[in-house]
Coordinates of N, CA and C and ligand atoms in Angstrom, one line a residue:
M13 N -3.2 17.7 -10.7 CA -2.9 16.3 -10.9 C -3.2 15.5 -9.6
P14 N -3.9 14.3 -9.7 CA -4.2 13.6 -8.4 C -3.0 13.1 -7.8
A15 N -3.0 13.0 -6.4 CA -1.9 12.5 -5.6 C -1.7 11.0 -6.0
P16 N -0.4 10.6 -6.1 CA -0.2 9.1 -6.4 C -0.8 8.3 -5.3
L17 N -1.2 7.1 -5.7 CA -1.8 6.1 -4.7 C -0.7 5.6 -3.9
P18 N -1.0 5.3 -2.6 CA 0.0 4.6 -1.8 C 0.4 3.3 -2.4
R19 N 1.7 2.9 -2.3 CA 2.1 1.7 -2.9 C 2.2 0.6 -1.9
I20 N 1.6 -0.6 -2.2 CA 1.8 -1.7 -1.3 C 2.3 -2.9 -2.0
A21 N 3.0 -3.8 -1.4 CA 3.4 -5.1 -2.0 C 2.5 -6.2 -1.5
V22 N 2.2 -7.1 -2.4 CA 1.3 -8.3 -2.1 C 1.9 -9.6 -2.6
S23 N 1.8 -10.6 -1.8 CA 2.3 -11.9 -2.2 C 1.7 -12.2 -3.6
S24 N 2.6 -12.6 -4.5 CA 2.2 -12.7 -5.9 C 1.1 -13.7 -6.1
C25 N 1.1 -14.8 -5.4 CA 0.1 -15.9 -5.6 C -1.3 -15.4 -5.2
L26 N -1.4 -14.4 -4.3 CA -2.7 -13.9 -4.0 C -3.3 -13.0 -5.1
L27 N -2.5 -12.6 -6.0 CA -2.9 -11.8 -7.2 C -3.3 -12.7 -8.4
G28 N -3.2 -14.0 -8.2 CA -3.6 -14.9 -9.2 C -2.4 -15.4 -10.1
N29 N -1.2 -15.1 -9.7 CA 0.0 -15.5 -10.5 C 0.3 -16.9 -10.0
P30 N 0.6 -17.8 -11.0 CA 0.8 -19.3 -10.6 C 2.2 -19.5 -10.2
V31 N 2.6 -19.0 -9.0 CA 4.0 -19.0 -8.6 C 4.2 -19.9 -7.4
R32 N 3.2 -20.6 -6.9 CA 3.4 -21.5 -5.8 C 4.2 -22.7 -6.2
Y33 N 4.7 -23.5 -5.2 CA 5.7 -24.5 -5.5 C 5.1 -25.5 -6.5
D34 N 3.8 -25.7 -6.6 CA 3.2 -26.7 -7.5 C 2.6 -26.0 -8.7
G35 N 2.9 -24.7 -8.9 CA 2.5 -24.0 -10.1 C 1.0 -23.5 -10.0
T36 N 0.5 -23.5 -8.8 CA -0.9 -23.0 -8.7 C -0.8 -21.6 -8.1
D37 N -2.0 -20.9 -7.9 CA -2.1 -19.6 -7.3 C -3.1 -19.7 -6.1
R38 N -3.2 -18.6 -5.4 CA -4.2 -18.5 -4.3 C -4.9 -17.2 -4.4
F39 N -5.5 -17.0 -5.6 CA -6.2 -15.7 -5.9 C -7.1 -15.3 -4.7
S40 N -7.0 -14.0 -4.3 CA -7.8 -13.5 -3.3 C -8.8 -12.4 -3.8
E41 N -10.0 -12.8 -3.8 CA -11.1 -11.9 -4.3 C -11.1 -10.6 -3.5
S42 N -10.9 -10.8 -2.2 CA -11.1 -9.6 -1.3 C -10.0 -8.5 -1.7
I43 N -8.8 -9.0 -2.0 CA -7.7 -8.0 -2.4 C -8.1 -7.4 -3.7
C44 N -8.5 -8.2 -4.6 CA -8.8 -7.7 -6.0 C -10.0 -6.7 -5.9
N45 N -11.1 -7.1 -5.2 CA -12.3 -6.3 -5.1 C -12.1 -5.0 -4.3
H46 N -11.4 -5.0 -3.3 CA -11.4 -3.9 -2.3 C -10.1 -3.0 -2.4
L47 N -9.0 -3.5 -2.9 CA -7.8 -2.8 -2.7 C -7.1 -2.3 -4.0
T48 N -7.5 -2.9 -5.1 CA -6.7 -2.6 -6.3 C -7.0 -1.2 -6.8
R49 N -8.1 -0.6 -6.5 CA -8.4 0.8 -6.9 C -7.8 1.8 -5.9
R50 N -7.6 1.4 -4.7 CA -7.1 2.3 -3.7 C -5.6 2.5 -3.6
F51 N -4.9 1.4 -4.0 CA -3.5 1.4 -3.9 C -2.8 0.9 -5.2
E52 N -1.5 1.4 -5.3 CA -0.7 0.8 -6.4 C -0.1 -0.5 -5.8
I53 N -0.3 -1.6 -6.6 CA 0.0 -2.9 -6.1 C 1.2 -3.4 -6.8
V54 N 2.2 -3.9 -6.0 CA 3.4 -4.5 -6.5 C 3.4 -6.0 -6.1
A55 N 3.5 -6.8 -7.1 CA 3.5 -8.3 -6.8 C 4.9 -8.7 -6.4
L56 N 4.9 -9.7 -5.4 CA 6.2 -10.1 -4.8 C 6.1 -11.6 -4.5
C57 N 7.1 -12.4 -5.0 CA 7.2 -13.8 -4.6 C 8.6 -14.1 -4.1
P58 N 8.8 -14.1 -2.8 CA 10.2 -14.3 -2.3 C 10.8 -15.6 -2.8
E59 N 10.0 -16.6 -2.9 CA 10.7 -17.9 -3.3 C 11.1 -17.9 -4.8
V60 N 10.3 -17.3 -5.7 CA 10.6 -17.2 -7.1 C 11.8 -16.3 -7.2
E61 N 11.7 -15.1 -6.5 CA 12.7 -14.1 -6.7 C 14.0 -14.5 -6.0
A62 N 14.0 -15.5 -5.1 CA 15.2 -16.0 -4.6 C 15.8 -17.0 -5.5
G63 N 15.2 -17.3 -6.7 CA 15.8 -18.2 -7.7 C 15.4 -19.6 -7.5
L64 N 14.3 -19.9 -6.7 CA 14.0 -21.3 -6.5 C 13.1 -21.9 -7.6
G65 N 12.6 -21.1 -8.5 CA 11.9 -21.6 -9.7 C 10.5 -22.1 -9.3
T66 N 9.7 -22.3 -10.4 CA 8.3 -22.9 -10.3 C 8.2 -23.9 -11.5
P67 N 7.8 -25.2 -11.2 CA 7.5 -25.7 -9.9 C 8.9 -26.0 -9.1
R68 N 8.7 -26.2 -7.8 CA 9.9 -26.4 -6.9 C 9.5 -27.3 -5.8
P69 N 10.5 -28.0 -5.2 CA 10.1 -28.8 -4.0 C 9.5 -28.0 -2.9
P70 N 8.4 -28.4 -2.3 CA 7.9 -27.7 -1.1 C 8.8 -27.7 0.1
V71 N 8.8 -26.5 0.8 CA 9.7 -26.4 2.0 C 8.8 -26.1 3.2
R72 N 9.3 -26.3 4.4 CA 8.6 -25.9 5.6 C 9.6 -25.5 6.6
L73 N 9.1 -24.7 7.6 CA 10.0 -24.2 8.6 C 10.3 -25.4 9.6
T74 N 11.5 -25.5 10.0 CA 11.9 -26.7 10.8 C 13.0 -26.2 11.8
G75 N 12.9 -26.7 13.0 CA 14.0 -26.5 14.0 C 13.5 -25.5 15.0
S76 N 14.5 -24.6 15.4 CA 14.2 -23.6 16.5 C 13.0 -22.7 16.1
P77 N 12.0 -22.6 17.0 CA 10.9 -21.6 16.7 C 11.4 -20.2 16.5
L78 N 12.5 -19.8 17.2 CA 13.0 -18.4 17.0 C 13.8 -18.3 15.7
H79 N 14.6 -19.3 15.4 CA 15.4 -19.2 14.2 C 15.3 -20.5 13.4
P80 N 14.1 -20.7 12.8 CA 13.9 -21.9 12.0 C 14.6 -21.9 10.7
L81 N 14.8 -23.1 10.1 CA 15.3 -23.2 8.7 C 14.2 -23.5 7.8
A82 N 14.4 -23.2 6.5 CA 13.4 -23.6 5.5 C 14.0 -24.9 4.8
L83 N 13.4 -26.0 5.2 CA 14.0 -27.3 4.7 C 12.9 -28.0 3.9
G84 N 13.4 -28.9 2.9 CA 12.5 -29.6 2.1 C 11.5 -30.5 2.9
V85 N 10.2 -30.6 2.4 CA 9.3 -31.4 3.1 C 9.6 -32.9 2.8
E86 N 9.9 -33.2 1.5 CA 10.2 -34.6 1.2 C 11.7 -35.0 1.4
D87 N 12.6 -34.0 1.3 CA 14.0 -34.2 1.5 C 14.6 -33.1 2.4
A88 N 14.8 -33.5 3.7 CA 15.2 -32.5 4.6 C 16.6 -32.0 4.4
S89 N 17.3 -32.6 3.5 CA 18.7 -32.2 3.2 C 18.6 -30.9 2.3
L90 N 17.5 -30.7 1.7 CA 17.3 -29.4 0.9 C 17.1 -28.3 1.9
D91 N 18.0 -27.3 1.8 CA 18.0 -26.2 2.7 C 18.0 -24.9 1.9
V92 N 16.8 -24.2 1.9 CA 16.8 -22.9 1.0 C 16.8 -21.7 1.9
T93 N 17.2 -21.9 3.2 CA 17.2 -20.7 4.1 C 18.1 -19.6 3.6
A94 N 19.3 -20.0 3.2 CA 20.3 -18.9 2.8 C 19.8 -18.1 1.6
A95 N 19.2 -18.9 0.7 CA 18.7 -18.2 -0.6 C 17.6 -17.3 -0.2
L96 N 16.7 -17.7 0.7 CA 15.6 -16.8 1.0 C 16.1 -15.6 1.8
M97 N 17.0 -15.8 2.7 CA 17.5 -14.7 3.5 C 18.3 -13.7 2.7
R98 N 19.1 -14.2 1.7 CA 19.8 -13.3 0.8 C 18.8 -12.4 0.0
F99 N 17.7 -13.1 -0.5 CA 16.7 -12.3 -1.2 C 16.1 -11.3 -0.3
S100 N 15.7 -11.7 0.9 CA 15.0 -10.8 1.8 C 15.9 -9.6 2.2
D101 N 17.1 -9.9 2.5 CA 18.0 -8.7 2.9 C 18.1 -7.8 1.7
G102 N 18.3 -8.3 0.5 CA 18.4 -7.4 -0.7 C 17.1 -6.6 -0.9
W103 N 16.0 -7.2 -0.6 CA 14.7 -6.6 -0.9 C 14.4 -5.4 0.1
L104 N 15.0 -5.4 1.2 CA 14.7 -4.4 2.3 C 14.7 -3.0 1.8
A105 N 15.7 -2.7 0.9 CA 15.8 -1.3 0.4 C 14.5 -0.9 -0.4
Q106 N 13.9 -1.9 -1.1 CA 12.7 -1.6 -1.9 C 11.5 -1.2 -1.0
A107 N 11.6 -1.8 0.3 CA 10.4 -1.6 1.2 C 10.3 -0.1 1.6
K108 N 11.4 0.7 1.4 CA 11.3 2.1 1.7 C 10.3 2.8 1.0
S109 N 9.9 2.3 -0.2 CA 9.0 3.0 -1.1 C 7.5 2.5 -0.8
L110 N 7.4 1.6 0.1 CA 6.1 1.0 0.4 C 5.4 1.6 1.6
S111 N 4.0 1.5 1.5 CA 3.2 1.9 2.7 C 2.5 0.8 3.3
G112 N 2.7 -0.5 2.8 CA 2.0 -1.6 3.3 C 2.4 -2.9 2.6
L113 N 2.0 -4.0 3.2 CA 2.4 -5.3 2.7 C 1.2 -6.3 3.1
I114 N 0.8 -7.1 2.1 CA -0.2 -8.1 2.3 C 0.4 -9.5 1.9
L115 N 0.4 -10.4 2.9 CA 1.2 -11.6 2.7 C 0.3 -12.8 2.8
K116 N 0.8 -13.9 2.2 CA 0.0 -15.2 2.2 C 0.2 -15.9 3.5
S117 N -0.9 -16.2 4.1 CA -0.9 -16.9 5.4 C -0.2 -18.3 5.3
R118 N 0.3 -18.7 6.4 CA 0.8 -20.1 6.6 C 2.0 -20.5 5.7
S119 N 2.5 -19.5 4.9 CA 3.6 -19.9 4.0 C 5.0 -19.8 4.8
P120 N 5.9 -20.7 4.5 CA 7.2 -20.7 5.1 C 8.0 -19.4 4.8
S121 N 7.6 -18.7 3.7 CA 8.3 -17.5 3.4 C 7.4 -16.3 3.8
C122 N 6.2 -16.3 3.4 CA 5.3 -15.1 3.6 C 4.4 -15.1 4.8
G123 N 4.2 -16.2 5.5 CA 3.2 -16.3 6.6 C 3.5 -15.1 7.6
L124 N 2.4 -14.7 8.2 CA 2.5 -13.5 9.1 C 2.7 -14.0 10.5
R125 N 1.9 -14.9 11.0 CA 2.1 -15.4 12.4 C 1.6 -16.8 12.5
D126 N 1.1 -17.4 11.5 CA 0.5 -18.7 11.6 C 1.2 -19.9 10.8
T127 N 2.4 -19.6 10.5 CA 3.1 -20.6 9.7 C 3.6 -21.7 10.7
P128 N 3.3 -23.0 10.5 CA 3.8 -24.0 11.4 C 5.3 -24.2 11.4
V129 N 5.9 -24.4 12.5 CA 7.3 -24.7 12.7 C 7.4 -26.1 13.2
F130 N 8.0 -27.0 12.4 CA 8.1 -28.4 12.7 C 9.4 -28.8 13.4
D131 N 9.3 -29.8 14.2 CA 10.5 -30.4 14.8 C 11.1 -31.3 13.8
R132 N 12.3 -31.9 14.2 CA 13.0 -32.8 13.3 C 12.3 -34.1 13.0
H133 N 11.2 -34.4 13.8 CA 10.5 -35.6 13.5 C 9.2 -35.3 12.7
G134 N 9.0 -34.1 12.3 CA 7.8 -33.8 11.5 C 6.6 -33.4 12.3
A135 N 6.7 -33.1 13.6 CA 5.6 -32.7 14.4 C 5.6 -31.2 14.5
I136 N 4.4 -30.6 14.5 CA 4.3 -29.1 14.6 C 4.6 -28.8 16.1
Q137 N 5.6 -27.9 16.3 CA 5.9 -27.5 17.7 C 5.5 -26.1 18.0
S138 N 5.3 -25.2 17.0 CA 4.9 -23.9 17.3 C 4.4 -23.3 16.0
H139 N 4.0 -22.0 16.0 CA 3.6 -21.2 14.8 C 4.3 -19.9 14.9
G140 N 4.6 -19.3 13.7 CA 5.3 -18.0 13.7 C 5.2 -17.5 12.3
A141 N 6.1 -16.5 12.0 CA 6.1 -15.8 10.7 C 7.1 -16.6 9.8
G142 N 6.8 -16.4 8.5 CA 7.7 -17.0 7.5 C 9.1 -16.2 7.5
L143 N 10.1 -16.8 6.8 CA 11.4 -16.2 6.9 C 11.4 -14.8 6.2
F144 N 10.8 -14.6 5.1 CA 10.8 -13.2 4.5 C 10.1 -12.2 5.4
T145 N 8.9 -12.6 6.0 CA 8.2 -11.7 6.8 C 9.0 -11.4 8.1
R146 N 9.7 -12.3 8.7 CA 10.5 -12.0 9.8 C 11.5 -10.9 9.5
S147 N 12.1 -11.0 8.4 CA 13.2 -10.1 8.0 C 12.5 -8.7 7.8
V148 N 11.4 -8.6 7.1 CA 10.8 -7.3 6.8 C 10.3 -6.6 8.0
T149 N 9.6 -7.4 8.8 CA 8.9 -6.8 10.0 C 9.9 -6.4 11.1
Q150 N 11.1 -7.1 11.1 CA 12.2 -6.7 12.0 C 12.7 -5.3 11.6
H151 N 12.9 -5.1 10.3 CA 13.5 -3.9 9.8 C 12.5 -2.7 9.7
Y152 N 11.3 -3.1 9.5 CA 10.2 -2.0 9.4 C 9.1 -2.4 10.3
P153 N 9.3 -2.2 11.6 CA 8.3 -2.6 12.6 C 7.0 -1.8 12.5
R154 N 7.0 -0.6 11.9 CA 5.8 0.2 11.8 C 5.0 0.0 10.5
L155 N 5.6 -0.7 9.5 CA 5.0 -0.9 8.2 C 3.7 -1.7 8.4
P156 N 2.5 -1.2 7.9 CA 1.3 -1.9 8.0 C 1.4 -3.2 7.3
V157 N 1.1 -4.3 7.9 CA 1.1 -5.7 7.3 C -0.1 -6.4 7.7
D158 N -0.6 -7.2 6.8 CA -1.7 -8.1 7.1 C -1.6 -9.3 6.1
D159 N -2.5 -10.3 6.3 CA -2.6 -11.4 5.3 C -3.9 -11.4 4.7
E160 N -4.1 -12.4 3.8 CA -5.4 -12.4 3.0 C -6.6 -12.8 3.9
I161 N -6.3 -13.4 5.0 CA -7.4 -13.8 5.9 C -7.9 -12.5 6.6
G162 N -7.0 -11.6 7.0 CA -7.3 -10.3 7.5 C -8.1 -9.4 6.5
I163 N -7.6 -9.5 5.3 CA -8.2 -8.6 4.3 C -9.7 -9.1 3.9
A164 N -9.9 -10.3 4.1 CA -11.3 -10.9 3.9 C -12.3 -10.4 4.9
D165 N -11.8 -10.0 6.1 CA -12.6 -9.5 7.2 C -12.8 -8.0 7.1
T166 N -14.0 -7.6 7.0 CA -14.3 -6.1 6.8 C -13.6 -5.2 7.8
K167 N -13.7 -5.6 9.1 CA -13.2 -4.7 10.1 C -11.6 -4.6 10.0
R168 N -11.0 -5.8 9.8 CA -9.6 -5.8 9.7 C -9.1 -5.1 8.4
R169 N -9.9 -5.3 7.3 CA -9.5 -4.7 6.1 C -9.6 -3.2 6.2
N170 N -10.6 -2.6 6.8 CA -10.7 -1.2 7.0 C -9.6 -0.6 7.8
A171 N -9.3 -1.4 8.9 CA -8.2 -1.0 9.8 C -6.9 -0.9 9.0
F172 N -6.7 -1.9 8.1 CA -5.4 -2.0 7.3 C -5.4 -0.8 6.4
I173 N -6.5 -0.5 5.7 CA -6.6 0.6 4.8 C -6.2 1.9 5.5
N174 N -6.8 2.1 6.7 CA -6.5 3.3 7.5 C -5.0 3.4 7.8
R175 N -4.5 2.3 8.2 CA -3.1 2.3 8.6 C -2.2 2.6 7.5
V176 N -2.5 2.0 6.3 CA -1.7 2.3 5.1 C -1.8 3.8 4.7
E177 N -3.0 4.4 4.8 CA -3.1 5.8 4.4 C -2.4 6.7 5.4
Q178 N -2.4 6.4 6.7 CA -1.7 7.1 7.6 C -0.2 7.0 7.4
Y179 N 0.3 5.8 7.2 CA 1.7 5.6 7.0 C 2.2 6.3 5.7
A180 N 1.4 6.3 4.6 CA 1.7 7.0 3.4 C 1.8 8.5 3.7
L181 N 0.9 9.0 4.4 CA 0.9 10.5 4.8 C 2.2 10.8 5.5
Q182 N 2.5 10.0 6.5 CA 3.7 10.3 7.3 C 5.0 10.2 6.4
R183 N 5.0 9.2 5.5 CA 6.1 9.1 4.6 C 6.3 10.4 3.7
C184 N 5.2 11.0 3.3 CA 5.2 12.2 2.5 C 5.8 13.4 3.3
R185 N 5.6 13.3 4.6 CA 6.1 14.5 5.4 C 7.6 14.4 5.8
I186 N 8.1 13.2 5.6 CA 9.5 13.0 6.0 C 10.5 13.7 5.0
Ligands
LIG203 S1 3.2 -17.6 -0.4 FE1 4.9 -16.2 -0.9 S2 6.6 -17.5 -1.5 FE2 4.8 -18.7 -1.6 S3 4.1 -18.6 -3.7 FE3 3.0 -17.0 -2.6 S4 4.2 -15.2 -2.9 FE4 5.5 -16.9 -3.4

């Protein structure tokens, strides 16, 4: 019997699911063409799974660059930080079965390192990870993680594949 494929989670919008705040997707050809036969893929949308629904008001990271809040773009009194953190904390147990994660760049939930963090006046003051990504990477610092921009780049994609395969091998030995 062939060995099971390493399991990775992917931001659901990158798989073509219409889960973004405005009901659209961000389908990634690179992920579909290069990774779906190598890995078992689990779709994940922190904002939908946190109960925010689709469509939903867009949010952005606001406030302290180290501990930003996810506040509404049009109405800053909308604060979905607690809902996202509750989902992220609950999801951490599932990450034990994963050997990798591919996340949507620049998202207030899923961004890896390029999500803008705004000040209270609406100006970008820094860039960092989305709230879900912060939680997962803090708890699983060795878990291979990249975004769709990295996967579109051959060298980065191959490096990610190698890291996932190594991580999966080490998980088997534990
Ligand atoms: S970026 Fe993340 S939270 Fe936003 S729609 Fe895609 S999967 Fe959902």
